[in-house]
Amino acid sequence: IILCLSRLHKSKGFDQIIKIAGNFPKAKFILAGVDGGFREELETLVKQQNISNVIFTGELSEEEKLEAYSAADIFIHPSHFEGFGIVVLEALSQQTAVLTSNQGGLPWVVDDAGLIFEDNNSEDLKEKIKLLLKDKKLRLKLAAKGRKRVEKFTWEKLGDQLESIYKEFISNKN
């Protein structure tokens, strides 16, 4: 099971997933999230590709999201632009192997706890998916690293970092 969870909007890159899904007929690609004006276009693309392994769920409750992350073998966030990517942290917290595009803050969020593909490079995306599907040990290793990585993003740690920045700023002004 390969999960993509985000608002279904052109900027989120779900079309990249649909274009390569036919290469993985045994995998189920779950596209979950509220329609941001792009679902109809994505469904049309599925029909044009003549594939049956892409499933749209629509919006999920918070509990359903956690269940979906936990049930997935791989979480992919193929966004063309992302300032941060909270869904990536959510997937990491549920010990799901993560694959993201190289856009915006995603590589920083994932660090070495997931794999990164070059945005709009379908060959790179396919190779990374093949690797994750073939190598269960790698998926488990990334899942464990991801769980540790997410611990760096607690409110307490972020507050400590912000306090440190303020103290440094104040001492530099004096």
PDB file of N, CA and C in Angstrom, residues 5 28 36 41 51 55 61 67 74 84 91 101 103 132 153-154 164-165 169:
ATOM      1  N   LEU A   5      -1.286  11.503   0.953  1.00  0.00           N
ATOM      2  CA  LEU A   5      -2.339  12.172   1.709  1.00  0.00           C
ATOM      3  C   LEU A   5      -2.058  13.664   1.753  1.00  0.00           C
ATOM      4  N   LYS A  28      -1.153  -0.873  -4.414  1.00  0.00           N
ATOM      5  CA  LYS A  28      -2.346  -0.027  -4.378  1.00  0.00           C
ATOM      6  C   LYS A  28      -1.901   1.374  -3.996  1.00  0.00           C
ATOM      7  N   GLY A  36      -9.036  19.831  -3.650  1.00  0.00           N
ATOM      8  CA  GLY A  36      -8.626  21.227  -3.765  1.00  0.00           C
ATOM      9  C   GLY A  36      -8.792  21.722  -5.189  1.00  0.00           C
ATOM     10  N   GLU A  41      -9.591  16.142 -12.528  1.00  0.00           N
ATOM     11  CA  GLU A  41      -8.484  16.018 -13.481  1.00  0.00           C
ATOM     12  C   GLU A  41      -7.654  14.760 -13.189  1.00  0.00           C
ATOM     13  N   ILE A  51      -5.584   2.441 -15.655  1.00  0.00           N
ATOM     14  CA  ILE A  51      -5.046   1.726 -14.494  1.00  0.00           C
ATOM     15  C   ILE A  51      -6.145   1.536 -13.450  1.00  0.00           C
ATOM     16  N   ILE A  55      -6.704   4.477  -5.931  1.00  0.00           N
ATOM     17  CA  ILE A  55      -7.967   4.604  -5.204  1.00  0.00           C
ATOM     18  C   ILE A  55      -8.035   5.986  -4.551  1.00  0.00           C
ATOM     19  N   SER A  61     -10.844  11.566   8.473  1.00  0.00           N
ATOM     20  CA  SER A  61     -10.822  12.138   9.826  1.00  0.00           C
ATOM     21  C   SER A  61      -9.400  11.990  10.369  1.00  0.00           C
ATOM     22  N   GLU A  67      -4.646   5.828  10.997  1.00  0.00           N
ATOM     23  CA  GLU A  67      -4.804   4.436  10.578  1.00  0.00           C
ATOM     24  C   GLU A  67      -4.229   4.221   9.170  1.00  0.00           C
ATOM     25  N   ILE A  74       4.419   2.507   2.318  1.00  0.00           N
ATOM     26  CA  ILE A  74       5.188   3.684   1.893  1.00  0.00           C
ATOM     27  C   ILE A  74       4.256   4.885   1.890  1.00  0.00           C
ATOM     28  N   PHE A  84       6.856  23.300   4.417  1.00  0.00           N
ATOM     29  CA  PHE A  84       7.255  22.429   5.517  1.00  0.00           C
ATOM     30  C   PHE A  84       6.815  20.990   5.274  1.00  0.00           C
ATOM     31  N   ALA A  91       3.384  11.027   8.911  1.00  0.00           N
ATOM     32  CA  ALA A  91       3.755   9.696   8.410  1.00  0.00           C
ATOM     33  C   ALA A  91       4.955   9.151   9.181  1.00  0.00           C
ATOM     34  N   SER A 101       9.359  14.561  -2.642  1.00  0.00           N
ATOM     35  CA  SER A 101      10.056  15.302  -3.686  1.00  0.00           C
ATOM     36  C   SER A 101      11.145  16.148  -3.025  1.00  0.00           C
ATOM     37  N   GLN A 103      11.474  19.321  -3.125  1.00  0.00           N
ATOM     38  CA  GLN A 103      11.026  20.705  -3.166  1.00  0.00           C
ATOM     39  C   GLN A 103      10.832  21.328  -1.786  1.00  0.00           C
ATOM     40  N   LEU A 132      12.059   0.792  -2.475  1.00  0.00           N
ATOM     41  CA  LEU A 132      11.312   0.634  -1.225  1.00  0.00           C
ATOM     42  C   LEU A 132      10.407  -0.593  -1.237  1.00  0.00           C
ATOM     43  N   PHE A 153      10.772  17.506  16.572  1.00  0.00           N
ATOM     44  CA  PHE A 153       9.782  18.519  16.240  1.00  0.00           C
ATOM     45  C   PHE A 153       8.707  18.676  17.318  1.00  0.00           C
ATOM     46  N   THR A 154       9.052  18.405  18.575  1.00  0.00           N
ATOM     47  CA  THR A 154       8.085  18.603  19.653  1.00  0.00           C
ATOM     48  C   THR A 154       7.974  20.087  19.965  1.00  0.00           C
ATOM     49  N   SER A 164      16.449  30.189  22.442  1.00  0.00           N
ATOM     50  CA  SER A 164      17.874  30.338  22.173  1.00  0.00           C
ATOM     51  C   SER A 164      18.125  31.414  21.118  1.00  0.00           C
ATOM     52  N   ILE A 165      17.310  31.437  20.090  1.00  0.00           N
ATOM     53  CA  ILE A 165      17.440  32.453  19.032  1.00  0.00           C
ATOM     54  C   ILE A 165      17.202  33.845  19.606  1.00  0.00           C
ATOM     55  N   PHE A 169      19.896  36.907  19.812  1.00  0.00           N
ATOM     56  CA  PHE A 169      19.566  38.186  19.200  1.00  0.00           C
ATOM     57  C   PHE A 169      19.727  39.327  20.206  1.00  0.00           C
TER      58      PHE A 169
END
